[in-house]
Coordinates of C-alpha atoms in Angstrom, one line a residue:
Chain A
X1 CA -29.8 7.6 9.3
X2 CA -29.0 8.0 5.7
X3 CA -25.7 9.6 6.5
X4 CA -24.7 6.6 8.7
X5 CA -25.4 4.2 6.0
X6 CA -23.3 6.2 3.5
X7 CA -20.3 6.1 5.8
X8 CA -20.5 2.4 6.3
X9 CA -20.6 1.8 2.5
X10 CA -17.5 4.0 2.2
X11 CA -15.9 1.9 4.9
X12 CA -16.6 -1.3 3.1
X13 CA -15.3 0.1 -0.1
X14 CA -12.2 1.3 1.7
X15 CA -11.6 -2.1 3.2
X16 CA -12.1 -3.7 -0.1
X17 CA -9.5 -1.4 -1.8
X18 CA -7.0 -2.0 1.0
X19 CA -7.5 -5.7 0.8
X20 CA -6.8 -5.6 -2.9
X21 CA -3.6 -3.6 -2.4
X22 CA -2.4 -6.0 0.3
X23 CA -3.3 -9.0 -1.9
X24 CA -1.4 -7.5 -4.9
X25 CA 1.7 -7.5 -2.7
X26 CA 1.1 -10.9 -1.1
X27 CA -0.2 -13.1 -3.9
X28 CA 2.8 -12.9 -6.3
X29 CA 5.0 -14.0 -3.4
X30 CA 2.7 -16.8 -2.2
X31 CA 2.2 -17.9 -5.8
X32 CA 6.0 -18.4 -6.1
X33 CA 6.1 -20.2 -2.8
X34 CA 3.3 -22.5 -4.0
X35 CA 5.0 -23.2 -7.3
X36 CA 8.3 -23.9 -5.6
X37 CA 6.8 -26.8 -3.5
X38 CA 4.5 -28.2 -6.1
X39 CA 4.8 -31.4 -8.1
X40 CA 6.9 -30.4 -11.2
X41 CA 4.4 -32.1 -13.5
X42 CA 1.6 -29.8 -12.3
X43 CA 3.5 -26.5 -12.4
X44 CA 2.9 -25.6 -16.0
X45 CA -0.8 -25.6 -15.5
X46 CA -0.8 -23.6 -12.3
X47 CA -2.6 -20.2 -12.4
X48 CA -1.1 -16.9 -11.3
X49 CA -3.5 -16.5 -8.4
X50 CA -2.9 -20.0 -7.0
X51 CA -1.4 -19.7 -3.6
X52 CA -1.7 -23.3 -2.6
X53 CA 0.6 -26.0 -4.0
X54 CA -0.5 -28.4 -6.7
X55 CA 0.7 -31.7 -5.3
X56 CA 3.6 -31.5 -2.9
X57 CA 7.2 -32.1 -3.8
X58 CA 10.4 -30.7 -2.3
X59 CA 12.6 -31.9 -5.1
X60 CA 13.5 -28.4 -6.2
X61 CA 14.8 -27.4 -2.8
X62 CA 16.7 -30.7 -2.7
X63 CA 18.2 -30.0 -6.1
X64 CA 19.3 -26.5 -5.1
X65 CA 20.9 -27.6 -1.9
X66 CA 22.7 -30.4 -3.7
X67 CA 24.4 -27.6 -5.8
X68 CA 27.8 -26.7 -4.5
X69 CA 27.6 -23.2 -6.0
X70 CA 24.5 -22.4 -3.9
X71 CA 26.3 -23.4 -0.7
X72 CA 29.3 -21.3 -1.6
X73 CA 27.1 -18.3 -2.4
X74 CA 25.1 -18.7 0.7
X75 CA 28.2 -19.0 2.9
X76 CA 29.7 -15.9 1.2
X77 CA 26.5 -13.8 1.6
X78 CA 26.4 -14.7 5.3
X79 CA 30.0 -13.8 5.7
X80 CA 29.7 -10.4 4.0
X81 CA 26.5 -9.7 5.9
X82 CA 27.6 -10.7 9.4
X83 CA 31.2 -9.5 9.3
X84 CA 30.1 -6.4 7.4
X85 CA 27.5 -5.5 10.0
X86 CA 30.0 -5.9 12.8
X87 CA 32.2 -3.4 11.1
X88 CA 29.3 -1.1 10.4
X89 CA 28.2 -1.0 14.0
X90 CA 31.7 -0.6 15.4
X91 CA 32.6 2.2 13.0
X92 CA 29.2 4.0 13.2
X93 CA 28.7 3.9 16.9
X94 CA 32.2 5.0 17.8
X95 CA 32.0 7.9 15.3
X96 CA 28.5 8.8 16.5
X97 CA 29.7 8.8 20.1
X98 CA 32.7 11.0 19.4
X99 CA 30.7 13.4 17.3
X100 CA 28.1 13.9 20.0
X101 CA 30.5 14.8 22.8
X102 CA 30.2 18.4 23.6
X103 CA 33.1 20.8 22.7
X104 CA 34.8 18.5 20.2
X105 CA 37.2 20.7 18.3
X106 CA 36.6 20.6 14.6
X107 CA 33.2 18.9 14.8
X108 CA 31.7 21.3 12.2
X109 CA 34.4 20.6 9.7
X110 CA 34.1 16.9 10.2
X111 CA 30.3 17.1 9.7
X112 CA 30.7 19.1 6.5
X113 CA 33.2 16.5 5.3
X114 CA 30.7 13.7 6.0
X115 CA 27.9 15.4 4.3
X116 CA 30.0 16.0 1.2
X117 CA 30.7 12.2 1.3
X118 CA 27.0 11.6 1.5
X119 CA 26.1 13.8 -1.5
X120 CA 28.9 13.0 -3.9
X121 CA 29.2 9.3 -4.7
X122 CA 32.3 8.1 -6.4
X123 CA 31.9 6.5 -9.9
X124 CA 31.7 2.8 -10.3
X125 CA 34.7 2.7 -12.6
X126 CA 36.9 4.4 -10.1
X127 CA 35.6 2.2 -7.2
X128 CA 36.6 -0.8 -9.3
X129 CA 40.1 0.6 -10.0
X130 CA 40.7 1.5 -6.3
X131 CA 39.7 -2.1 -5.3
X132 CA 42.1 -3.3 -7.9
X133 CA 44.9 -1.1 -6.6
X134 CA 44.6 -2.3 -3.0
X135 CA 44.4 -5.9 -4.3
X136 CA 40.9 -6.6 -2.9
X137 CA 39.3 -7.5 -6.3
X138 CA 37.7 -10.9 -6.2
X139 CA 38.1 -10.9 -2.4
X140 CA 35.1 -11.0 -0.1
X141 CA 36.7 -8.3 2.1
X142 CA 36.1 -5.8 -0.7
X143 CA 32.3 -6.2 0.0
X144 CA 32.9 -6.0 3.8
X145 CA 34.7 -2.7 3.4
X146 CA 32.3 -1.3 0.8
X147 CA 29.8 0.9 2.6
X148 CA 31.3 0.4 6.0
X149 CA 29.8 3.7 7.1
X150 CA 26.5 5.2 5.9
X151 CA 26.4 8.9 6.8
X152 CA 22.6 8.7 6.9
X153 CA 22.8 6.0 9.5
X154 CA 25.5 7.9 11.4
X155 CA 23.4 11.0 11.6
X156 CA 20.4 8.9 12.7
X157 CA 22.4 7.5 15.5
X158 CA 23.8 10.8 16.5
X159 CA 20.3 12.1 17.1
X160 CA 19.7 9.4 19.7
X161 CA 23.1 9.7 21.2
X162 CA 22.8 13.4 21.8
X163 CA 19.6 12.8 23.8
X164 CA 21.5 10.6 26.3
X165 CA 21.3 12.4 29.7
X166 CA 24.6 14.0 30.6
X167 CA 24.0 13.3 34.3
X168 CA 24.6 9.6 33.6
X169 CA 28.0 10.4 32.1
X170 CA 29.1 12.7 35.0
X171 CA 28.7 9.8 37.4
X172 CA 30.8 7.5 35.2
X173 CA 33.5 10.2 34.7
X174 CA 33.8 10.6 38.4
X175 CA 34.4 6.9 38.6
X176 CA 37.3 7.5 36.2
X177 CA 35.7 5.7 33.2
X178 CA 37.3 6.5 29.8
X179 CA 35.4 7.1 26.6
X180 CA 35.6 3.5 25.4
X181 CA 34.1 2.3 28.6
X182 CA 31.4 4.9 28.6
X183 CA 30.5 4.0 25.1
X184 CA 30.3 0.3 25.8
X185 CA 28.8 0.4 29.3
X186 CA 26.5 3.3 29.1
X187 CA 25.7 4.3 25.5
X188 CA 25.3 0.9 24.0
X189 CA 22.8 -0.5 26.6
X190 CA 20.8 2.7 26.7
X191 CA 20.6 3.1 22.9
X192 CA 20.0 -0.6 22.2
X193 CA 16.9 0.0 20.1
X194 CA 18.3 2.6 17.7
X195 CA 21.6 0.7 17.3
X196 CA 19.6 -2.5 16.5
X197 CA 17.5 -0.5 14.0
X198 CA 20.6 0.9 12.3
X199 CA 22.2 -2.6 12.4
X200 CA 19.1 -4.1 10.7
X201 CA 19.2 -1.4 8.0
X202 CA 22.8 -2.3 7.3
X203 CA 22.1 -6.0 7.4
X204 CA 19.2 -5.7 4.9
X205 CA 21.4 -3.5 2.6
X206 CA 24.3 -5.9 2.7
X207 CA 22.2 -9.0 2.1
X208 CA 20.4 -7.4 -0.8
X209 CA 23.5 -5.8 -2.5
X210 CA 24.1 -7.3 -5.9
X211 CA 25.6 -4.6 -8.2
X212 CA 29.0 -4.0 -6.6
X213 CA 29.2 -7.7 -5.6
X214 CA 28.8 -8.6 -9.3
X215 CA 31.6 -6.2 -10.2
X216 CA 34.1 -6.8 -7.4
X217 CA 33.7 -10.5 -7.0
X218 CA 34.3 -12.2 -10.3
X219 CA 35.1 -15.9 -9.6
X220 CA 32.5 -18.5 -9.0
X221 CA 34.0 -19.3 -5.6
X222 CA 33.4 -15.8 -4.4
X223 CA 29.9 -15.3 -5.7
X224 CA 27.1 -14.2 -3.4
X225 CA 23.5 -15.3 -3.4
X226 CA 22.0 -12.2 -5.0
X227 CA 24.5 -12.4 -7.9
X228 CA 23.8 -16.1 -8.3
X229 CA 20.0 -15.4 -8.3
X230 CA 20.4 -12.7 -10.8
X231 CA 22.4 -14.9 -13.2
X232 CA 19.9 -17.7 -12.9
X233 CA 16.6 -15.8 -12.7
X234 CA 17.0 -12.5 -14.4
X235 CA 19.6 -13.3 -17.0
X236 CA 18.1 -16.8 -17.5
X237 CA 21.6 -18.4 -17.4
X238 CA 21.0 -22.1 -16.6
X239 CA 24.7 -23.1 -16.8
X240 CA 24.7 -23.0 -13.0
X241 CA 22.4 -26.0 -13.3
X242 CA 25.2 -28.1 -14.8
X243 CA 26.6 -28.4 -11.4
X244 CA 23.5 -30.3 -10.5
X245 CA 25.1 -33.3 -12.2
X246 CA 23.1 -36.0 -14.0
X247 CA 19.5 -35.1 -13.6
X248 CA 16.7 -35.5 -16.0
X249 CA 15.8 -31.9 -16.8
X250 CA 12.3 -33.0 -18.1
X251 CA 11.5 -34.3 -14.6
X252 CA 11.8 -30.9 -13.0
X253 CA 10.3 -27.5 -13.6
X254 CA 12.7 -24.6 -14.2
X255 CA 9.9 -22.2 -13.0
X256 CA 9.8 -24.0 -9.7
X257 CA 13.6 -24.1 -9.5
X258 CA 13.7 -20.3 -10.0
X259 CA 10.9 -19.8 -7.5
X260 CA 12.7 -21.9 -4.9
X261 CA 15.9 -19.9 -5.3
X262 CA 14.0 -16.7 -4.9
X263 CA 12.3 -18.0 -1.7
X264 CA 15.6 -19.1 -0.3
X265 CA 17.1 -15.6 -0.9
X266 CA 14.2 -14.0 0.9
X267 CA 14.3 -16.2 4.0
X268 CA 16.9 -14.1 6.0
X269 CA 14.9 -11.0 5.3
X270 CA 11.8 -12.7 6.5
X271 CA 13.6 -13.7 9.7
X272 CA 14.8 -10.1 10.3
X273 CA 11.4 -8.6 9.4
X274 CA 9.7 -9.0 12.8
X275 CA 12.6 -7.2 14.5
X276 CA 12.4 -4.4 12.0
X277 CA 8.7 -4.0 12.6
X278 CA 9.2 -4.0 16.4
X279 CA 12.0 -1.5 16.5
X280 CA 11.5 0.8 13.6
X281 CA 7.8 0.9 12.9
X282 CA 6.7 0.1 16.4
X283 CA 4.7 3.3 17.1
X284 CA 3.0 3.6 13.7
X285 CA 2.1 -0.1 13.8
X286 CA 0.6 -0.1 17.3
X287 CA -0.6 3.5 16.8
X288 CA -4.0 4.6 15.5
X289 CA -6.3 6.9 17.3
X290 CA -7.1 5.6 20.7
X291 CA -10.9 5.5 21.1
Chain B
X1 CA 43.6 30.8 23.6
X2 CA 45.6 28.8 21.2
X3 CA 47.2 26.8 23.9
X4 CA 43.8 25.8 25.4
X5 CA 42.7 24.7 22.0
X6 CA 45.6 22.3 21.7
X7 CA 45.0 21.2 25.3
X8 CA 41.4 20.4 24.3
X9 CA 42.5 18.4 21.3
X10 CA 45.0 16.4 23.4
X11 CA 42.4 15.9 26.1
X12 CA 40.0 14.5 23.5
X13 CA 42.6 12.4 21.7
X14 CA 40.6 9.2 22.4
X15 CA 37.6 10.7 20.6
X16 CA 39.7 11.5 17.5
X17 CA 41.0 7.9 17.6
X18 CA 37.4 6.7 17.6
X19 CA 36.7 8.8 14.5
X20 CA 39.8 7.5 12.8
X21 CA 38.3 4.3 11.3
X22 CA 35.4 6.2 9.8
X23 CA 37.8 8.8 8.4
X24 CA 40.1 6.3 6.9
X25 CA 37.2 4.4 5.4
X26 CA 36.0 7.5 3.6
X27 CA 39.5 8.5 2.6
X28 CA 40.3 5.1 0.9
X29 CA 36.9 4.1 -0.5
X30 CA 35.3 7.5 -1.2
X31 CA 37.8 10.4 -1.5
X32 CA 40.4 8.4 -3.4
X33 CA 38.0 7.1 -6.1
X34 CA 36.4 10.6 -6.4
X35 CA 39.9 12.0 -6.9
X36 CA 40.6 9.3 -9.6
X37 CA 37.5 10.6 -11.5
X38 CA 39.9 13.2 -13.0
X39 CA 40.3 10.5 -15.6
X40 CA 37.5 12.2 -17.3
X41 CA 40.1 14.8 -18.4
X42 CA 42.6 12.3 -19.5
X43 CA 43.0 9.6 -22.2
X44 CA 43.3 6.2 -20.4
X45 CA 46.5 4.3 -21.0
X46 CA 47.0 0.7 -20.0
X47 CA 50.8 1.2 -19.9
X48 CA 52.4 4.5 -18.9
X49 CA 50.8 7.8 -17.8
X50 CA 47.4 8.9 -18.9
X51 CA 47.4 11.8 -21.3
X52 CA 45.7 15.1 -20.4
X53 CA 43.1 16.0 -23.0
X54 CA 41.0 18.7 -21.2
X55 CA 37.3 18.8 -22.1
X56 CA 37.7 16.4 -25.1
X57 CA 35.5 13.6 -23.6
X58 CA 32.9 16.0 -22.5
X59 CA 32.7 17.5 -26.0
X60 CA 32.3 14.0 -27.5
X61 CA 29.7 13.3 -24.9
X62 CA 27.6 16.3 -25.7
X63 CA 27.8 15.6 -29.4
X64 CA 26.7 12.0 -29.0
X65 CA 23.0 11.8 -29.9
X66 CA 22.6 8.7 -27.6
X67 CA 23.5 10.9 -24.7
X68 CA 20.4 13.0 -25.1
X69 CA 18.2 9.9 -25.3
X70 CA 19.8 8.7 -22.0
X71 CA 19.2 12.1 -20.3
X72 CA 15.6 12.0 -21.6
X73 CA 15.1 8.4 -20.3
X74 CA 16.6 9.4 -16.9
X75 CA 14.3 12.4 -16.6
X76 CA 11.1 10.5 -17.7
X77 CA 11.7 7.6 -15.3
X78 CA 12.6 10.0 -12.5
X79 CA 9.4 12.0 -13.2
X80 CA 7.3 8.9 -12.9
X81 CA 9.0 7.8 -9.7
X82 CA 8.9 11.2 -8.0
X83 CA 5.8 13.1 -9.3
X84 CA 3.4 10.3 -10.4
X85 CA 4.3 8.2 -7.4
X86 CA 3.9 11.0 -4.9
X87 CA 0.2 10.8 -4.2
X88 CA 0.2 7.0 -3.6
X89 CA 1.9 6.9 -0.1
X90 CA -0.2 9.9 1.0
X91 CA -3.5 8.2 0.0
X92 CA -2.3 5.0 1.5
X93 CA -1.5 6.7 4.8
X94 CA -4.9 8.4 4.8
X95 CA -6.7 5.1 4.1
X96 CA -4.7 3.3 6.8
X97 CA -5.6 6.0 9.3
X98 CA -9.3 5.6 8.4
X99 CA -9.1 1.9 9.2
X100 CA -8.2 2.7 12.8
X101 CA -6.6 0.1 15.0
X102 CA -7.2 -3.6 14.6
X103 CA -6.0 -6.8 13.1
X104 CA -6.9 -5.8 9.5
X105 CA -5.1 -2.6 9.6
X106 CA -2.0 -4.2 11.2
X107 CA -2.1 -7.0 8.6
X108 CA -2.2 -4.5 5.7
X109 CA 0.7 -2.6 7.2
X110 CA 2.9 -5.6 7.8
X111 CA 2.3 -6.8 4.2
X112 CA 2.8 -3.5 2.6
X113 CA 6.1 -2.7 4.3
X114 CA 7.7 -6.0 3.3
X115 CA 8.5 -5.4 -0.4
X116 CA 10.7 -2.4 0.7
X117 CA 13.2 -4.9 2.2
X118 CA 13.4 -7.2 -0.8
X119 CA 16.3 -6.7 -3.2
X120 CA 15.6 -5.7 -6.8
X121 CA 16.9 -9.0 -7.9
X122 CA 14.2 -10.8 -5.8
X123 CA 11.5 -8.3 -6.8
X124 CA 12.4 -8.8 -10.5
X125 CA 12.2 -12.6 -10.0
X126 CA 8.7 -12.2 -8.4
X127 CA 7.5 -9.8 -11.1
X128 CA 8.8 -11.9 -14.0
X129 CA 6.5 -14.6 -12.8
X130 CA 3.7 -12.1 -11.9
X131 CA 3.8 -10.7 -15.5
X132 CA 4.6 -14.0 -17.2
X133 CA 2.5 -14.2 -20.5
X134 CA 1.8 -17.9 -19.9
X135 CA 1.3 -18.3 -16.2
X136 CA 1.3 -14.9 -14.5
X137 CA -1.6 -13.4 -12.6
X138 CA -1.7 -10.2 -14.6
X139 CA -2.1 -11.9 -17.9
X140 CA -4.6 -14.4 -16.4
X141 CA -6.8 -11.5 -15.6
X142 CA -6.2 -9.8 -18.9
X143 CA -7.2 -12.9 -20.8
X144 CA -10.2 -13.5 -18.5
X145 CA -11.5 -10.1 -19.8
X146 CA -10.9 -11.2 -23.3
X147 CA -7.6 -9.4 -23.8
X148 CA -4.5 -10.9 -25.5
X149 CA -1.7 -12.4 -23.5
X150 CA 1.4 -10.3 -24.1
X151 CA 4.8 -9.9 -22.5
X152 CA 4.9 -6.4 -20.9
X153 CA 8.6 -6.8 -20.1
X154 CA 9.7 -6.8 -23.7
X155 CA 7.3 -4.1 -24.9
X156 CA 8.7 -0.7 -25.4
X157 CA 5.4 1.0 -24.6
X158 CA 4.7 -0.8 -21.4
X159 CA 8.1 -1.2 -19.8
X160 CA 8.1 2.2 -18.2
X161 CA 4.8 1.4 -16.6
X162 CA 6.2 -1.9 -15.4
X163 CA 9.0 0.1 -13.8
X164 CA 6.5 2.5 -12.2
X165 CA 4.2 -0.2 -11.0
X166 CA 7.0 -2.3 -9.5
X167 CA 8.6 0.6 -7.7
X168 CA 5.2 1.7 -6.4
X169 CA 4.6 -1.9 -5.3
X170 CA 7.9 -1.8 -3.4
X171 CA 7.7 1.7 -1.8
X172 CA 4.1 2.7 -1.3
X173 CA 3.7 1.1 2.1
X174 CA 7.1 2.0 3.5
X175 CA 7.0 5.6 2.2
X176 CA 3.6 6.1 3.8
X177 CA 5.2 5.8 7.3
X178 CA 6.4 9.4 7.3
X179 CA 2.8 10.6 6.7
X180 CA 1.4 8.1 9.1
X181 CA 3.6 9.3 12.0
X182 CA 2.7 12.9 11.1
X183 CA -1.0 11.9 11.4
X184 CA -0.3 10.3 14.7
X185 CA 1.2 13.7 15.8
X186 CA -2.1 15.5 15.4
X187 CA -3.6 16.5 18.8
X188 CA -6.6 14.3 19.7
X189 CA -8.4 17.5 20.9
X190 CA -8.4 18.8 17.3
X191 CA -10.4 15.7 16.2
X192 CA -12.8 16.1 19.1
X193 CA -13.3 19.8 18.2
X194 CA -13.9 18.9 14.6
X195 CA -16.4 16.2 15.5
X196 CA -18.2 18.5 17.9
X197 CA -18.6 20.9 14.9
X198 CA -20.2 18.1 13.0
X199 CA -17.4 17.5 10.5
X200 CA -17.7 14.4 8.4
X201 CA -14.8 12.0 7.9
X202 CA -14.0 13.5 4.5
X203 CA -14.1 17.0 6.0
X204 CA -11.7 15.9 8.7
X205 CA -9.3 14.6 6.1
X206 CA -9.6 17.7 4.0
X207 CA -9.5 20.4 6.6
X208 CA -7.5 18.8 9.4
X209 CA -5.3 15.9 8.3
X210 CA -4.1 17.1 4.9
X211 CA -3.0 20.5 6.2
X212 CA -1.1 18.7 8.9
X213 CA 0.6 16.6 6.3
X214 CA 1.5 19.5 4.1
X215 CA 4.9 20.0 5.7
X216 CA 6.0 16.4 5.2
X217 CA 4.6 16.4 1.7
X218 CA 6.6 19.4 0.6
X219 CA 9.8 18.0 2.2
X220 CA 9.4 14.6 0.6
X221 CA 8.6 16.0 -2.8
X222 CA 11.5 18.5 -2.8
X223 CA 14.1 16.2 -1.5
X224 CA 13.2 13.5 -4.0
X225 CA 13.6 15.9 -6.8
X226 CA 17.2 16.2 -5.6
X227 CA 17.7 12.6 -6.8
X228 CA 16.4 13.3 -10.3
X229 CA 19.7 12.2 -12.0
X230 CA 19.5 8.7 -10.4
X231 CA 16.4 7.0 -11.6
X232 CA 17.2 3.8 -9.8
X233 CA 19.8 1.7 -11.7
X234 CA 19.4 -1.3 -9.4
X235 CA 15.8 -1.7 -10.5
X236 CA 16.5 -1.0 -14.2
X237 CA 19.5 -3.4 -14.4
X238 CA 17.1 -6.2 -13.4
X239 CA 14.2 -5.1 -15.6
X240 CA 16.0 -4.2 -18.8
X241 CA 16.5 -6.3 -21.9
X242 CA 17.6 -5.7 -25.4
X243 CA 14.1 -5.1 -26.7
X244 CA 13.5 -2.2 -24.4
X245 CA 17.0 -0.9 -23.7
X246 CA 16.4 2.3 -25.8
X247 CA 13.6 3.3 -23.4
X248 CA 15.2 2.4 -20.0
X249 CA 18.9 3.1 -20.5
X250 CA 19.7 5.8 -17.9
X251 CA 22.9 7.6 -17.0
X252 CA 24.0 5.0 -14.4
X253 CA 23.4 2.0 -16.7
X254 CA 25.0 3.8 -19.6
X255 CA 28.2 4.5 -17.5
X256 CA 28.3 0.9 -16.4
X257 CA 27.8 -0.4 -19.9
X258 CA 30.2 1.8 -21.9
X259 CA 32.7 2.0 -19.0
X260 CA 33.1 -1.4 -17.3
X261 CA 31.6 -3.6 -20.0
X262 CA 33.1 -1.9 -23.1
X263 CA 36.2 -0.4 -21.5
X264 CA 35.8 3.2 -22.6
X265 CA 36.9 4.3 -19.2
X266 CA 37.6 8.0 -19.8
X267 CA 34.5 8.7 -21.8
X268 CA 32.3 6.8 -19.2
X269 CA 33.9 8.7 -16.4
X270 CA 33.1 12.0 -18.1
X271 CA 29.4 10.9 -18.3
X272 CA 29.6 9.9 -14.6
X273 CA 31.2 13.2 -13.6
X274 CA 28.5 15.1 -15.4
X275 CA 25.8 13.1 -13.6
X276 CA 27.6 13.6 -10.3
X277 CA 28.0 17.4 -10.8
X278 CA 24.3 18.0 -11.7
X279 CA 23.2 15.6 -9.0
X280 CA 25.2 17.4 -6.3
X281 CA 23.8 20.7 -7.4
X282 CA 20.3 19.4 -7.4
X283 CA 20.7 17.8 -3.9
X284 CA 22.1 21.0 -2.4
X285 CA 19.5 23.2 -4.1
X286 CA 16.6 21.0 -2.9
X287 CA 18.1 20.6 0.6
X288 CA 18.3 24.4 1.1
X289 CA 15.0 25.1 -0.5
X290 CA 13.3 22.5 1.7
X291 CA 15.1 23.7 4.8
X292 CA 13.9 27.2 4.1
X293 CA 10.3 26.3 3.3
X294 CA 9.7 23.5 5.9
X295 CA 12.6 23.5 8.3
X296 CA 13.5 20.0 7.3
X297 CA 16.5 19.2 5.1
X298 CA 18.0 16.1 3.7
X299 CA 20.3 15.8 6.7

């Protein structure tokens, strides 16, 4: 009886600690959300734990979306992410397919080459110079081509591809299907989940990239959302606000404006998040010991 | 024999064509810049050919006192992110496992994996507000306990802990997945046997689950040590400021600053090449060690 009670106290403590951990992750984000949609006059007096808005006002979002720079950055980010991921998937799946075909001459040498590529990263200065030499500086395509293939993702995909039953391929080969047709008609549908997973990893990486974007893309017309956010929030550069035109700065809250920009930048990730959970963490999420 | 090899290659020509885009990508955007890193052995010239100077820039590098501070910073930050951080995902996975299934557990998991997918720019934005001396939650709590409101981001003594806390905040949940799936792999019959023997929950964790996690723990720890030379520039770029630069300046940020911002291309490339060489050795070393010890390598 005493033992039973001890365990349940431990359980309560455990739940309390886990709740605290989860709240530490959630509250700062909800606090920002609350500040972004609050009445600007109330924001300075809002507490750090406050996850509900104080008064309701969408003025900061209206201001941000009235800013031409934000629209340009948003458009550029979407372009780099969407076109980039298409390239990522095309390159990675076709390479993974070729490398998992049996008896490919030179496979070992190719794998060694790829692993060297994975271990030794080129320096940022030389990456900049090469982009300059091929005239892609300040061109969105530089960021489309940057990281077109991640060896890590390629190897991940190869693991799934090599598990595809050979019997399926034999039938297709007898029908006279070529490699390209086999890849598109058999491999892609069967491996939908791993390809989607890899695609989401690429998409998250591309959406979140800020360092190389800030170096390769110098003009304001080519800026991406993360770089804009960094200038505004991290470096505290409010010159971007000048594009807002004639507004009374005292009638808005810079804190809320920052918060709203952060929230907008997070939205695509939040939209992808359920898919990531479903495809990548599916088994650990639904897992647990069956009792 | 030779003829059949050629026949095979001709037969598989479509496969080589499928590999071509990937190969070209690495050639242009990877091999070429790596080859250009030979600049470390030259003096950069805007007009005309670069001048070969041998180890000059490396000698300058090793006689620059700032370089040692930067190595020290890199190692300290890496140590915090690899060794100090290490127990957190393990404990988190163990705790999650104790929660069993249910809405609460699922909720905690969904929340804790999310920060991993946010960019460091966004996380810095969130943490600036979280740590804000005037309106942040942390200082609200500190002042509620009678402490003084301070800015932890501009304090030399606290900035490293801010880096540690924010990177733990970001990775603890996600990094626990590898342990959680290892726990899921434990045979149910082992639990039943342990319970029949009257083992308590703590005993089950200590004698059954932790040994089952040992392999993953060793792999993760060893492989992370391979990345000791990169202490996470994307985080540090967003958390550093002039007040704390002397504590958080690491190899990558140093190369970026003196190279791209100050234009000392050759010297910065030498520093970068040094980092790359040591980093490569570390990754290879840790990969083969881990492979030998646990059967799992970095690839």
